Amino acid sequence: SPDQTQMVVVLRRGNLSEGVTEYSLLHYRSGDLLQVPAPQPDVILRMSSSSNREVFASPTWLPDNRTLLFLGERRGEERQVFSVDVPTRTLKQLTRSRTSVLSYSASADGASILYMAEQPPSDIWDAVTRRRGIVVQKQSLAELMAGRLLASPNRGDLYYLAGASTDGTDHARRIEVPDRVDGGFTPLLSPDGRHALLRVFASSAPEKWR
């Protein structure tokens, strides 16, 4: 935590009977770690995932030293940004993205969130390709067999959310960026939520580079 008095640890284990991975979020007081033996941690939250995506990923403490943000998912759902109030263990889902969230950054008060979400898969076959066929180039065999172009793990769409959803709908606004955003770089939102830092791939080179 920012005041260095608390820490959280994530544990995971496989549940073969249910085919899920179970995650536990453990909470320690920093001063307790010096005791021998150290006291048992508090289990703040447990969640399970039926996909290969991690739960409690990218945990971030807010400056209030009690709120923790992270990427998580409920069983059978897409990955979203959640918050948990550590003292009360109150869990809130902040984003309602139709596709899984890849990375995120939040303002200091947690009211504004900038995040990257997976691009939805697109169908290979439409009225044109059914008539003219397709040229096999960079498509994978799995995509050709499924008839859909799968989303790249390093590409996504950028969204900005001001205020968590309270009615269960997605109120995030998609941000159009002229150049392709590098999905391997976490978008950074300033503490006041007014500025954002991105890393993009250049779409053109200066003429003198020739």
PDB file of C-alpha atoms in Angstrom:
ATOM      1  CA  SER A   1       0.000   0.000   0.000  1.00  0.00           C
ATOM      2  CA  PRO A   2       1.167   3.604  -0.479  1.00  0.00           C
ATOM      3  CA  ASP A   3       1.746   4.062   3.268  1.00  0.00           C
ATOM      4  CA  GLN A   4       3.685   0.755   3.364  1.00  0.00           C
ATOM      5  CA  THR A   5       1.608  -0.609   6.247  1.00  0.00           C
ATOM      6  CA  GLN A   6      -0.275  -3.269   4.235  1.00  0.00           C
ATOM      7  CA  MET A   7       0.370  -5.781   1.492  1.00  0.00           C
ATOM      8  CA  VAL A   8      -1.668  -8.241  -0.522  1.00  0.00           C
ATOM      9  CA  VAL A   9      -0.642 -11.591  -1.988  1.00  0.00           C
ATOM     10  CA  VAL A  10      -2.437 -13.611  -4.645  1.00  0.00           C
ATOM     11  CA  LEU A  11      -2.594 -17.417  -4.430  1.00  0.00           C
ATOM     12  CA  ARG A  12      -4.027 -19.730  -7.048  1.00  0.00           C
ATOM     13  CA  ARG A  13      -4.789 -23.426  -7.336  1.00  0.00           C
ATOM     14  CA  GLY A  14      -6.509 -25.677  -9.839  1.00  0.00           C
ATOM     15  CA  ASN A  15      -9.856 -27.246  -9.088  1.00  0.00           C
ATOM     16  CA  LEU A  16      -9.904 -30.285 -11.361  1.00  0.00           C
ATOM     17  CA  SER A  17     -13.361 -31.460 -10.355  1.00  0.00           C
ATOM     18  CA  GLU A  18     -14.967 -28.206 -11.546  1.00  0.00           C
ATOM     19  CA  GLY A  19     -12.443 -27.344 -14.253  1.00  0.00           C
ATOM     20  CA  VAL A  20     -11.632 -23.881 -12.860  1.00  0.00           C
ATOM     21  CA  THR A  21      -8.701 -22.050 -11.324  1.00  0.00           C
ATOM     22  CA  GLU A  22      -9.386 -20.690  -7.842  1.00  0.00           C
ATOM     23  CA  TYR A  23      -7.734 -17.473  -6.666  1.00  0.00           C
ATOM     24  CA  SER A  24      -7.432 -16.040  -3.151  1.00  0.00           C
ATOM     25  CA  LEU A  25      -6.486 -12.471  -2.240  1.00  0.00           C
ATOM     26  CA  LEU A  26      -4.629 -12.434   1.089  1.00  0.00           C
ATOM     27  CA  HIS A  27      -4.081  -9.327   3.222  1.00  0.00           C
ATOM     28  CA  TYR A  28      -1.170  -8.780   5.601  1.00  0.00           C
ATOM     29  CA  ARG A  29      -0.173  -5.994   7.958  1.00  0.00           C
ATOM     30  CA  SER A  30       3.455  -5.163   7.247  1.00  0.00           C
ATOM     31  CA  GLY A  31       4.334  -5.030  10.954  1.00  0.00           C
ATOM     32  CA  ASP A  32       2.946  -8.533  11.493  1.00  0.00           C
ATOM     33  CA  LEU A  33       5.476 -10.016   9.087  1.00  0.00           C
ATOM     34  CA  LEU A  34       8.256  -9.365  11.608  1.00  0.00           C
ATOM     35  CA  GLN A  35       6.612 -11.577  14.204  1.00  0.00           C
ATOM     36  CA  VAL A  36       7.704 -15.195  14.653  1.00  0.00           C
ATOM     37  CA  PRO A  37       5.576 -17.009  13.765  1.00  0.00           C
ATOM     38  CA  ALA A  38       3.750 -14.493  11.591  1.00  0.00           C
ATOM     39  CA  PRO A  39      -0.050 -14.272  12.095  1.00  0.00           C
ATOM     40  CA  GLN A  40      -2.299 -15.852   9.498  1.00  0.00           C
ATOM     41  CA  PRO A  41      -3.374 -13.431   6.757  1.00  0.00           C
ATOM     42  CA  ASP A  42      -6.939 -12.287   6.211  1.00  0.00           C
ATOM     43  CA  VAL A  43      -8.624 -13.701   3.110  1.00  0.00           C
ATOM     44  CA  ILE A  44     -10.118 -10.604   1.533  1.00  0.00           C
ATOM     45  CA  LEU A  45     -11.681 -12.203  -1.514  1.00  0.00           C
ATOM     46  CA  ARG A  46     -11.930 -15.446  -3.466  1.00  0.00           C
ATOM     47  CA  MET A  47     -12.745 -15.721  -7.165  1.00  0.00           C
ATOM     48  CA  SER A  48     -12.507 -18.488  -9.745  1.00  0.00           C
ATOM     49  CA  SER A  49     -11.864 -18.421 -13.474  1.00  0.00           C
ATOM     50  CA  SER A  50     -12.955 -20.899 -16.121  1.00  0.00           C
ATOM     51  CA  SER A  51     -10.529 -19.404 -18.676  1.00  0.00           C
ATOM     52  CA  ASN A  52      -6.742 -19.138 -18.825  1.00  0.00           C
ATOM     53  CA  ARG A  53      -6.850 -15.473 -17.812  1.00  0.00           C
ATOM     54  CA  GLU A  54      -5.501 -14.558 -14.389  1.00  0.00           C
ATOM     55  CA  VAL A  55      -7.723 -13.170 -11.647  1.00  0.00           C
ATOM     56  CA  PHE A  56      -6.489 -10.387  -9.357  1.00  0.00           C
ATOM     57  CA  ALA A  57      -4.145  -9.341 -12.185  1.00  0.00           C
ATOM     58  CA  SER A  58      -2.486  -5.903 -12.235  1.00  0.00           C
ATOM     59  CA  PRO A  59      -3.475  -4.975  -8.647  1.00  0.00           C
ATOM     60  CA  THR A  60      -3.255  -1.247  -7.879  1.00  0.00           C
ATOM     61  CA  TRP A  61      -3.632   0.476  -4.516  1.00  0.00           C
ATOM     62  CA  LEU A  62      -5.393   3.838  -4.511  1.00  0.00           C
ATOM     63  CA  PRO A  63      -3.921   6.648  -2.377  1.00  0.00           C
ATOM     64  CA  ASP A  64      -6.607   6.129   0.293  1.00  0.00           C
ATOM     65  CA  ASN A  65      -4.731   2.980   1.446  1.00  0.00           C
ATOM     66  CA  ARG A  66      -7.968   0.970   1.547  1.00  0.00           C
ATOM     67  CA  THR A  67      -9.117   0.542  -2.061  1.00  0.00           C
ATOM     68  CA  LEU A  68      -7.540  -1.990  -4.399  1.00  0.00           C
ATOM     69  CA  LEU A  69      -8.215  -2.169  -8.139  1.00  0.00           C
ATOM     70  CA  PHE A  70      -7.526  -5.266 -10.221  1.00  0.00           C
ATOM     71  CA  LEU A  71      -8.440  -7.207 -13.340  1.00  0.00           C
ATOM     72  CA  GLY A  72     -10.732 -10.112 -12.580  1.00  0.00           C
ATOM     73  CA  GLU A  73     -13.578 -12.141 -13.942  1.00  0.00           C
ATOM     74  CA  ARG A  74     -16.544 -14.065 -12.721  1.00  0.00           C
ATOM     75  CA  ARG A  75     -16.916 -17.613 -13.931  1.00  0.00           C
ATOM     76  CA  GLY A  76     -18.058 -17.688 -17.558  1.00  0.00           C
ATOM     77  CA  GLU A  77     -17.801 -13.889 -18.007  1.00  0.00           C
ATOM     78  CA  GLU A  78     -15.339 -11.526 -19.643  1.00  0.00           C
ATOM     79  CA  ARG A  79     -12.485  -9.977 -17.675  1.00  0.00           C
ATOM     80  CA  GLN A  80     -13.315  -6.585 -16.125  1.00  0.00           C
ATOM     81  CA  VAL A  81     -11.851  -3.972 -13.781  1.00  0.00           C
ATOM     82  CA  PHE A  82     -12.971  -4.475 -10.183  1.00  0.00           C
ATOM     83  CA  SER A  83     -12.415  -2.618  -6.929  1.00  0.00           C
ATOM     84  CA  VAL A  84     -12.431  -4.019  -3.427  1.00  0.00           C
ATOM     85  CA  ASP A  85     -12.599  -2.035  -0.201  1.00  0.00           C
ATOM     86  CA  VAL A  86     -10.091  -3.913   1.938  1.00  0.00           C
ATOM     87  CA  PRO A  87     -11.519  -3.125   5.431  1.00  0.00           C
ATOM     88  CA  THR A  88     -15.122  -3.996   4.482  1.00  0.00           C
ATOM     89  CA  ARG A  89     -14.302  -6.478   1.681  1.00  0.00           C
ATOM     90  CA  THR A  90     -16.894  -4.789  -0.548  1.00  0.00           C
ATOM     91  CA  LEU A  91     -16.441  -5.822  -4.185  1.00  0.00           C
ATOM     92  CA  LYS A  92     -17.554  -3.604  -7.091  1.00  0.00           C
ATOM     93  CA  GLN A  93     -17.395  -4.207 -10.817  1.00  0.00           C
ATOM     94  CA  LEU A  94     -16.297  -0.944 -12.419  1.00  0.00           C
ATOM     95  CA  THR A  95     -16.319  -1.770 -16.149  1.00  0.00           C
ATOM     96  CA  ARG A  96     -18.936  -3.538 -18.272  1.00  0.00           C
ATOM     97  CA  SER A  97     -16.903  -4.210 -21.394  1.00  0.00           C
ATOM     98  CA  ARG A  98     -18.363  -6.582 -23.981  1.00  0.00           C
ATOM     99  CA  THR A  99     -14.883  -8.071 -24.476  1.00  0.00           C
ATOM    100  CA  SER A 100     -12.142  -8.831 -21.970  1.00  0.00           C
ATOM    101  CA  VAL A 101     -10.129  -5.920 -20.579  1.00  0.00           C
ATOM    102  CA  LEU A 102      -6.410  -6.274 -21.352  1.00  0.00           C
ATOM    103  CA  SER A 103      -4.964  -3.461 -19.235  1.00  0.00           C
ATOM    104  CA  TYR A 104      -6.112  -0.373 -17.365  1.00  0.00           C
ATOM    105  CA  SER A 105      -5.099   2.730 -15.453  1.00  0.00           C
ATOM    106  CA  ALA A 106      -7.169   4.801 -13.027  1.00  0.00           C
ATOM    107  CA  SER A 107      -7.192   8.293 -11.574  1.00  0.00           C
ATOM    108  CA  ALA A 108      -6.186   8.779  -7.945  1.00  0.00           C
ATOM    109  CA  ASP A 109      -9.806   8.721  -6.744  1.00  0.00           C
ATOM    110  CA  GLY A 110     -10.704   5.726  -8.910  1.00  0.00           C
ATOM    111  CA  ALA A 111     -13.537   7.649 -10.579  1.00  0.00           C
ATOM    112  CA  SER A 112     -11.960   7.642 -14.061  1.00  0.00           C
ATOM    113  CA  ILE A 113     -10.575   4.577 -15.812  1.00  0.00           C
ATOM    114  CA  LEU A 114      -8.675   4.303 -19.086  1.00  0.00           C
ATOM    115  CA  TYR A 115      -8.492   0.761 -20.403  1.00  0.00           C
ATOM    116  CA  MET A 116      -7.716  -1.429 -23.399  1.00  0.00           C
ATOM    117  CA  ALA A 117     -10.231  -4.125 -24.343  1.00  0.00           C
ATOM    118  CA  GLU A 118      -9.926  -6.975 -26.796  1.00  0.00           C
ATOM    119  CA  GLN A 119     -11.185  -6.356 -30.294  1.00  0.00           C
ATOM    120  CA  PRO A 120     -14.193  -8.558 -31.026  1.00  0.00           C
ATOM    121  CA  PRO A 121     -13.590 -11.344 -33.554  1.00  0.00           C
ATOM    122  CA  SER A 122     -14.803 -10.625 -37.076  1.00  0.00           C
ATOM    123  CA  ASP A 123     -16.348 -13.062 -39.531  1.00  0.00           C
ATOM    124  CA  ILE A 124     -14.284 -14.047 -42.570  1.00  0.00           C
ATOM    125  CA  TRP A 125     -17.354 -14.721 -44.667  1.00  0.00           C
ATOM    126  CA  ASP A 126     -19.641 -11.988 -45.898  1.00  0.00           C
ATOM    127  CA  ALA A 127     -21.511 -11.244 -49.099  1.00  0.00           C
ATOM    128  CA  VAL A 128     -18.291 -10.338 -50.952  1.00  0.00           C
ATOM    129  CA  THR A 129     -16.079 -13.205 -49.781  1.00  0.00           C
ATOM    130  CA  ARG A 130     -18.849 -15.742 -50.372  1.00  0.00           C
ATOM    131  CA  ARG A 131     -18.972 -14.631 -53.988  1.00  0.00           C
ATOM    132  CA  ARG A 132     -15.290 -13.993 -54.682  1.00  0.00           C
ATOM    133  CA  GLY A 133     -13.561 -16.164 -52.074  1.00  0.00           C
ATOM    134  CA  ILE A 134     -10.642 -15.113 -49.893  1.00  0.00           C
ATOM    135  CA  VAL A 135      -6.873 -14.999 -50.303  1.00  0.00           C
ATOM    136  CA  VAL A 136      -5.130 -16.991 -47.592  1.00  0.00           C
ATOM    137  CA  GLN A 137      -2.302 -14.828 -46.240  1.00  0.00           C
ATOM    138  CA  LYS A 138      -1.780 -14.314 -42.513  1.00  0.00           C
ATOM    139  CA  GLN A 139      -4.853 -16.139 -41.273  1.00  0.00           C
ATOM    140  CA  SER A 140      -4.188 -19.039 -38.952  1.00  0.00           C
ATOM    141  CA  LEU A 141      -5.552 -22.502 -39.641  1.00  0.00           C
ATOM    142  CA  ALA A 142      -7.815 -22.181 -36.588  1.00  0.00           C
ATOM    143  CA  GLU A 143      -9.278 -18.935 -37.959  1.00  0.00           C
ATOM    144  CA  LEU A 144      -9.903 -20.436 -41.391  1.00  0.00           C
ATOM    145  CA  MET A 145     -11.629 -23.461 -39.886  1.00  0.00           C
ATOM    146  CA  ALA A 146     -13.751 -21.315 -37.573  1.00  0.00           C
ATOM    147  CA  GLY A 147     -14.505 -18.740 -40.266  1.00  0.00           C
ATOM    148  CA  ARG A 148     -13.614 -15.892 -37.885  1.00  0.00           C
ATOM    149  CA  LEU A 149     -10.571 -13.668 -37.454  1.00  0.00           C
ATOM    150  CA  LEU A 150      -9.531 -13.865 -33.824  1.00  0.00           C
ATOM    151  CA  ALA A 151      -8.396 -10.841 -31.852  1.00  0.00           C
ATOM    152  CA  SER A 152      -4.647 -10.372 -31.474  1.00  0.00           C
ATOM    153  CA  PRO A 153      -3.441 -10.406 -27.836  1.00  0.00           C
ATOM    154  CA  ASN A 154      -1.346  -7.285 -28.519  1.00  0.00           C
ATOM    155  CA  ARG A 155      -4.099  -5.268 -30.173  1.00  0.00           C
ATOM    156  CA  GLY A 156      -7.159  -3.745 -28.604  1.00  0.00           C
ATOM    157  CA  ASP A 157      -9.498  -0.793 -28.504  1.00  0.00           C
ATOM    158  CA  LEU A 158      -9.057   2.099 -26.103  1.00  0.00           C
ATOM    159  CA  TYR A 159     -11.915   3.188 -23.824  1.00  0.00           C
ATOM    160  CA  TYR A 160     -12.430   5.907 -21.233  1.00  0.00           C
ATOM    161  CA  LEU A 161     -14.886   5.525 -18.371  1.00  0.00           C
ATOM    162  CA  ALA A 162     -15.847   8.401 -16.090  1.00  0.00           C
ATOM    163  CA  GLY A 163     -17.681   6.901 -13.125  1.00  0.00           C
ATOM    164  CA  ALA A 164     -18.479   3.241 -12.500  1.00  0.00           C
ATOM    165  CA  SER A 165     -21.599   1.738 -14.050  1.00  0.00           C
ATOM    166  CA  THR A 166     -24.479   1.563 -11.584  1.00  0.00           C
ATOM    167  CA  ASP A 167     -27.181   0.203 -13.905  1.00  0.00           C
ATOM    168  CA  GLY A 168     -25.278  -2.753 -15.350  1.00  0.00           C
ATOM    169  CA  THR A 169     -24.698  -1.163 -18.770  1.00  0.00           C
ATOM    170  CA  ASP A 170     -21.502  -0.112 -20.513  1.00  0.00           C
ATOM    171  CA  HIS A 171     -21.039   3.670 -20.404  1.00  0.00           C
ATOM    172  CA  ALA A 172     -17.418   3.716 -21.531  1.00  0.00           C
ATOM    173  CA  ARG A 173     -16.510   5.884 -24.510  1.00  0.00           C
ATOM    174  CA  ARG A 174     -14.286   4.490 -27.211  1.00  0.00           C
ATOM    175  CA  ILE A 175     -11.294   6.711 -27.960  1.00  0.00           C
ATOM    176  CA  GLU A 176     -10.198   6.881 -31.581  1.00  0.00           C
ATOM    177  CA  VAL A 177      -6.417   7.056 -31.965  1.00  0.00           C
ATOM    178  CA  PRO A 178      -4.947   7.917 -35.407  1.00  0.00           C
ATOM    179  CA  ASP A 179      -2.072   5.439 -35.068  1.00  0.00           C
ATOM    180  CA  ARG A 180      -2.371   1.847 -33.891  1.00  0.00           C
ATOM    181  CA  VAL A 181      -2.066   1.613 -30.124  1.00  0.00           C
ATOM    182  CA  ASP A 182       0.562  -0.777 -28.774  1.00  0.00           C
ATOM    183  CA  GLY A 183      -1.399  -3.295 -26.694  1.00  0.00           C
ATOM    184  CA  GLY A 184       1.767  -4.320 -24.868  1.00  0.00           C
ATOM    185  CA  PHE A 185       1.942  -0.918 -23.153  1.00  0.00           C
ATOM    186  CA  THR A 186      -0.478  -0.137 -20.341  1.00  0.00           C
ATOM    187  CA  PRO A 187      -2.229   3.205 -20.992  1.00  0.00           C
ATOM    188  CA  LEU A 188      -1.374   5.641 -18.212  1.00  0.00           C
ATOM    189  CA  LEU A 189      -3.987   8.004 -16.799  1.00  0.00           C
ATOM    190  CA  SER A 190      -2.761  10.963 -14.763  1.00  0.00           C
ATOM    191  CA  PRO A 191      -3.792  11.158 -11.077  1.00  0.00           C
ATOM    192  CA  ASP A 192      -6.313  13.927 -11.822  1.00  0.00           C
ATOM    193  CA  GLY A 193      -7.783  11.961 -14.743  1.00  0.00           C
ATOM    194  CA  ARG A 194      -7.181  14.791 -17.232  1.00  0.00           C
ATOM    195  CA  HIS A 195      -4.229  13.415 -19.202  1.00  0.00           C
ATOM    196  CA  ALA A 196      -3.328  10.073 -20.748  1.00  0.00           C
ATOM    197  CA  LEU A 197      -0.087   8.588 -22.025  1.00  0.00           C
ATOM    198  CA  LEU A 198      -0.112   5.981 -24.801  1.00  0.00           C
ATOM    199  CA  ARG A 199       2.454   4.207 -26.933  1.00  0.00           C
ATOM    200  CA  VAL A 200       1.545   3.828 -30.592  1.00  0.00           C
ATOM    201  CA  PHE A 201       3.094   2.416 -33.720  1.00  0.00           C
ATOM    202  CA  ALA A 202       4.021   5.102 -36.239  1.00  0.00           C
ATOM    203  CA  SER A 203       1.869   4.880 -39.355  1.00  0.00           C
ATOM    204  CA  SER A 204       4.347   6.768 -41.571  1.00  0.00           C
ATOM    205  CA  ALA A 205       8.021   7.709 -41.647  1.00  0.00           C
ATOM    206  CA  PRO A 206       9.483  11.157 -42.390  1.00  0.00           C
ATOM    207  CA  GLU A 207      10.237  11.658 -46.087  1.00  0.00           C
ATOM    208  CA  LYS A 208      13.929  12.390 -45.387  1.00  0.00           C
ATOM    209  CA  TRP A 209      14.329   8.867 -44.011  1.00  0.00           C
ATOM    210  CA  ARG A 210      14.343   7.727 -47.641  1.00  0.00           C
TER     211      ARG A 210
END
